[in-house]
Amino acid sequence: MQQKTESHMSPPTHPLLEVKDLSIAFPSARFADNKRDKSTTPVVNRTNFSLKSGEIMAIVGESGSGKTMVARALLGLLPSGGIISKGSINFSGEDLTKFDQQQWKNIRGQKISMIFQEPMVSLNPTLKIGFQICEAMSHHTSLPYQTIWARAVELLTQVKIKDPEQCMHKFPHEFSGGMRQRIMIASSLMMKPDLLIADEPTTALDCIVQKEVMDILLNTTRNEGTAVLLITHDLGLVAHYASKVLVMEKGNVVEGGKVSNILDKPTHPYTRKLLSSLPHKPEPLEAEAEAEAEAETANCIVSIKNLCVDYPIRRQWFWQQQQYNRVLHNINMDMRAGETLAIVGESGSGKTSLGRAILQLVNASKGSISVSGIPITGENPPSLRDMSPIVQLIFQDPYASLSPRQTIGKSISEPLLLKPELGKDEITKLTKQALKDVGLPDDYYNRYPNELSGGQRQRVSIARALISKPKLIIADEPVSALDITVQAQILSLLTKLKQKYGFSCIFISHDLSVVEQVADRVVVLLHGHIVEWGSSEALFNRPAHPYTQKLLAALPELQAKGEGSYALHTREHQHYPLPSGYQEAADYADAQLSHVKLSDSHYVACQKTL
Amino acid sequence: MIKNIKNMQPNALIGYSLLSMIIIVSLVGAIISPYDPVEADFLNRFASPSAGHWFGTDEYGRDVLTRILNGTFTSLRVSTAAVILSVIVGVVLGACTGYFGGWLDRIAMVVVDSIMAFPGLLLVLGIMSALGPSELGIIIALGIAYTPSITRIVRGTVFSLREKDFVEASKLCGNSDWVTLFRHILPNCITPIVVISTSIFTSALLSETALSFLGLGIPPPEPSWGSMLADSRNYLGLNPWMGIFPGLAITFTLLSINLIGDALRDKWDPYMRNL
């Protein structure tokens, strides 16, 4: 199938990069089967693709699919032990697989360069930006330093860094993640490479920043005529930016070709699975009206009044006055029992602090919170033990949320140990039931977390939160660390469990497409202020606040068009203006926001025009 | 049991068998040896190794092998007790300061830092001169001297674990601070504690030697490896085996302890478990 697509779309001109039958293997684990054999384990099998200059191709796959290995092989940077066991990589007429270190040196950075996933660690914190950008070029060429410097400034201008000349004299810590990624783009394009490999370049960034960086990356490479190989797990990104795509599963290319063709007619089951795992708009339920009516009478599970949260700033000297950094400003929020409320915002917007305040993990400095009728702020707050049957948390990072030295069973059953009326057998029975609830076999009871995958760990985390049958579950980015198919499974598991146990759920997330799938109501946070809140339907269809509109526009989304076919969908909202007489707050640090009611269940916060 | 041994890594196997060999040989040897470790035999001073005295004799004509075998227990007892003492004090102090922080942490860290500011041997000498040369004195002095490094390491580890999600989860379950500390945090500190205690064990063994060397160790005529090594220094040109054999005993014991320490670290590290 692969060959067919390739021949079908083989370019008339000689391609820049041609990968033929590329297989990558690693030596087998030493203690496998108690035998030390010299056999190897393949991680990439017989991959074929080609890339013309200036073209943008994406490799899509989940973790462990081998997509990064392909990228690393193109740069001769396979992790130690990895070998190219078969095939050839033809790059502008030369076979890269036969290169020695000296030849690689001339290719890397000059002809092929790479952008890494984590902008926070890919720049050396002890060297100035200017030096780091110019370093490679001054090694490779004999151009005068002024010329190189000028080229760097020109590129920084292209990636829209403000005041590029100044920037060259600064250190990396003075820039945010998005800015650093732009600097990385500039630095990787210094030598006018023919090919740029971008390995998940925006995965660590917020969605608005992601859009900015991707736009800049593609504009710049288009200006420079550089071909781009984009390694990603995000199909929306692929649809938005790439022209060709390769879908990889467990080291095999399962499908490849033009993006539009593949979206239109995905043929391989894995591609279809990937596409169907994308968060999708829920079908409007008929029961909704009924639910509304029910909600009217239902009581509030969480009620927050004028909540402010401050974090102390570290003092230099003990006689200095303690300064505070306000992360949440005058939050007012009510949540009905049984609903799913999503809290949305970029990193640093205070969404996690809000969740932690409800859990009593941070203290409110002003205002009040009551959960299920119990005030948790004020004079005599209830202890965490009193609150544990009422509110529980599901963590973001499945690798940090389970104690590595406790078996799964022990981790899950822990809340039950505090109930003296339960016998040992009963606890085991309940724990196994909880394992069954989250879809894990009960022989996982005696396993340790390191034997489990990320998705399975997240299931355990859910089981632990659910075992004390809480009324409210706070899920802090529960799926953002997971692969897309696993993410879909966890989301549907949460929905299923919610129906079964009827808990309310606060869903904290930065991913609006996920939020749209699960939430009944949405709260948008910006710099510690609630700027808009309302029913999911109102907020996604008629976003009123400019920030919400920006968030939604930045979302590269794929939508089902019908039977198994998908198309890129950008939310081109007609511009809903703020109510007359109001404007967006210019400075959120000490803004006095008024809350304007737009409809029954839709509010926006903005400033009165003076 | 046999299966466990089979799965053991070669280094661990060497370490365990070396240490158990040393202990068993000393036990049996000390009993069946025809010589007395303490009583002098002036007719046989400075004898070379021979069929009668395998490792030769010392300046009082005592059999070196017998003294080494008897000294095993003194030396191991002193260093084990010192390590246990410093681990108990250090772990309790480090866990409490790291977990609760606050003024307790500040005061404890000032004390710990000031102990650490002294050169280790100087500190031990000071404490020893206050307590007088006795076995208990050495144990207490060494225990105090090694507590700060354990406290520091445990505190740092607890400090970083305290922010982990699973610790937060334990609090949200309603567990008290102590349960959280003992059930979730301390088990995850085992790896660094094991590593640091084996290294402390080795340096305690050596410090005991150094103290004996300075005349503040196990009071004579009781045999210990350190005091034997110390006694030999005046006669090294004349009778080198007086020093060589206790030195070898120390070397092999340290080697076995270090190998065991590495093996324990690998075994208890949950990330290495299934490799």
Short mmCIF file of C-alpha atoms in Angstrom, two decimals, chain A residues 30-31 34 36 318 356 359 361 384-389 391-393 395-397 399-406 411 414-415 417-418 448 450-451 464, chain B residues 7 9-10 106 163-176 179 183-191 267-275:
data_model
loop_
_atom_site.label_atom_id
_atom_site.label_comp_id
_atom_site.label_asym_id
_atom_site.label_seq_id
_atom_site.Cartn_x
_atom_site.Cartn_y
_atom_site.Cartn_z
CA ARG A 30 20.68 -8.11 28.23
CA PHE A 31 18.69 -10.16 30.67
CA ASN A 34 18.08 -15.03 31.05
CA ARG A 36 22.62 -13.02 26.52
CA PHE A 318 14.08 38.46 57.28
CA ARG A 356 -5.95 23.40 44.91
CA LEU A 359 -8.91 20.97 47.92
CA LEU A 361 -3.99 22.50 49.48
CA LEU A 384 -8.37 16.92 55.06
CA ARG A 385 -9.51 13.66 56.62
CA ASP A 386 -13.02 15.04 57.03
CA MET A 387 -13.03 16.24 53.45
CA SER A 388 -11.54 13.13 51.87
CA PRO A 389 -14.91 11.36 51.39
CA VAL A 391 -13.57 15.80 47.37
CA GLN A 392 -10.73 13.98 45.63
CA LEU A 393 -8.10 14.84 43.05
CA PHE A 395 -3.39 14.23 39.01
CA GLN A 396 -1.86 15.33 35.76
CA ASP A 397 1.34 13.33 35.78
CA TYR A 399 4.29 8.96 36.70
CA ALA A 400 4.44 11.08 39.84
CA SER A 401 1.06 10.36 41.37
CA LEU A 402 1.74 6.81 42.55
CA SER A 403 4.31 5.94 45.16
CA PRO A 404 6.88 3.79 43.35
CA ARG A 405 7.28 1.50 46.37
CA GLN A 406 3.64 0.67 46.93
CA SER A 411 -2.21 2.65 46.73
CA GLU A 414 -5.32 3.57 51.24
CA PRO A 415 -8.37 5.76 51.83
CA LEU A 417 -7.65 1.97 55.79
CA LEU A 418 -8.93 5.02 57.64
CA TYR A 448 4.16 -2.00 41.15
CA ASN A 450 6.72 0.91 37.16
CA GLU A 451 5.19 -2.15 35.49
CA ARG A 464 -7.88 5.72 44.08
CA ASN B 7 19.36 -14.33 39.98
CA GLN B 9 24.33 -10.21 40.00
CA PRO B 10 27.92 -11.49 40.15
CA ARG B 106 16.53 26.06 60.81
CA GLU B 163 6.24 18.05 46.61
CA LYS B 164 5.42 14.86 44.71
CA ASP B 165 1.88 14.13 43.69
CA PHE B 166 1.65 10.85 45.54
CA VAL B 167 2.42 12.60 48.81
CA GLU B 168 -0.35 15.07 48.11
CA ALA B 169 -2.63 12.14 47.29
CA SER B 170 -1.87 10.61 50.65
CA LYS B 171 -2.80 13.84 52.41
CA LEU B 172 -6.01 14.05 50.42
CA CYS B 173 -6.88 10.50 51.49
CA GLY B 174 -6.92 11.92 55.00
CA ASN B 175 -3.66 10.36 56.19
CA SER B 176 -1.91 12.18 59.00
CA VAL B 179 1.50 8.17 58.20
CA ARG B 183 4.33 5.08 54.50
CA HIS B 184 5.07 7.20 51.46
CA ILE B 185 8.16 9.29 51.94
CA LEU B 186 10.65 7.22 53.93
CA PRO B 187 10.37 4.06 51.81
CA ASN B 188 11.37 6.15 48.84
CA CYS B 189 14.46 7.38 50.71
CA ILE B 190 15.87 3.88 51.18
CA THR B 191 18.13 3.99 48.16
CA LYS B 267 17.77 -4.16 44.25
CA TRP B 268 15.78 -1.53 46.10
CA ASP B 269 15.64 1.00 43.37
CA PRO B 270 12.11 0.52 41.99
CA TYR B 271 13.16 1.81 38.61
CA MET B 272 15.71 -0.97 38.24
CA ARG B 273 13.45 -3.73 39.46
CA ASN B 274 12.46 -5.35 36.22
CA LEU B 275 15.66 -4.99 34.32
#
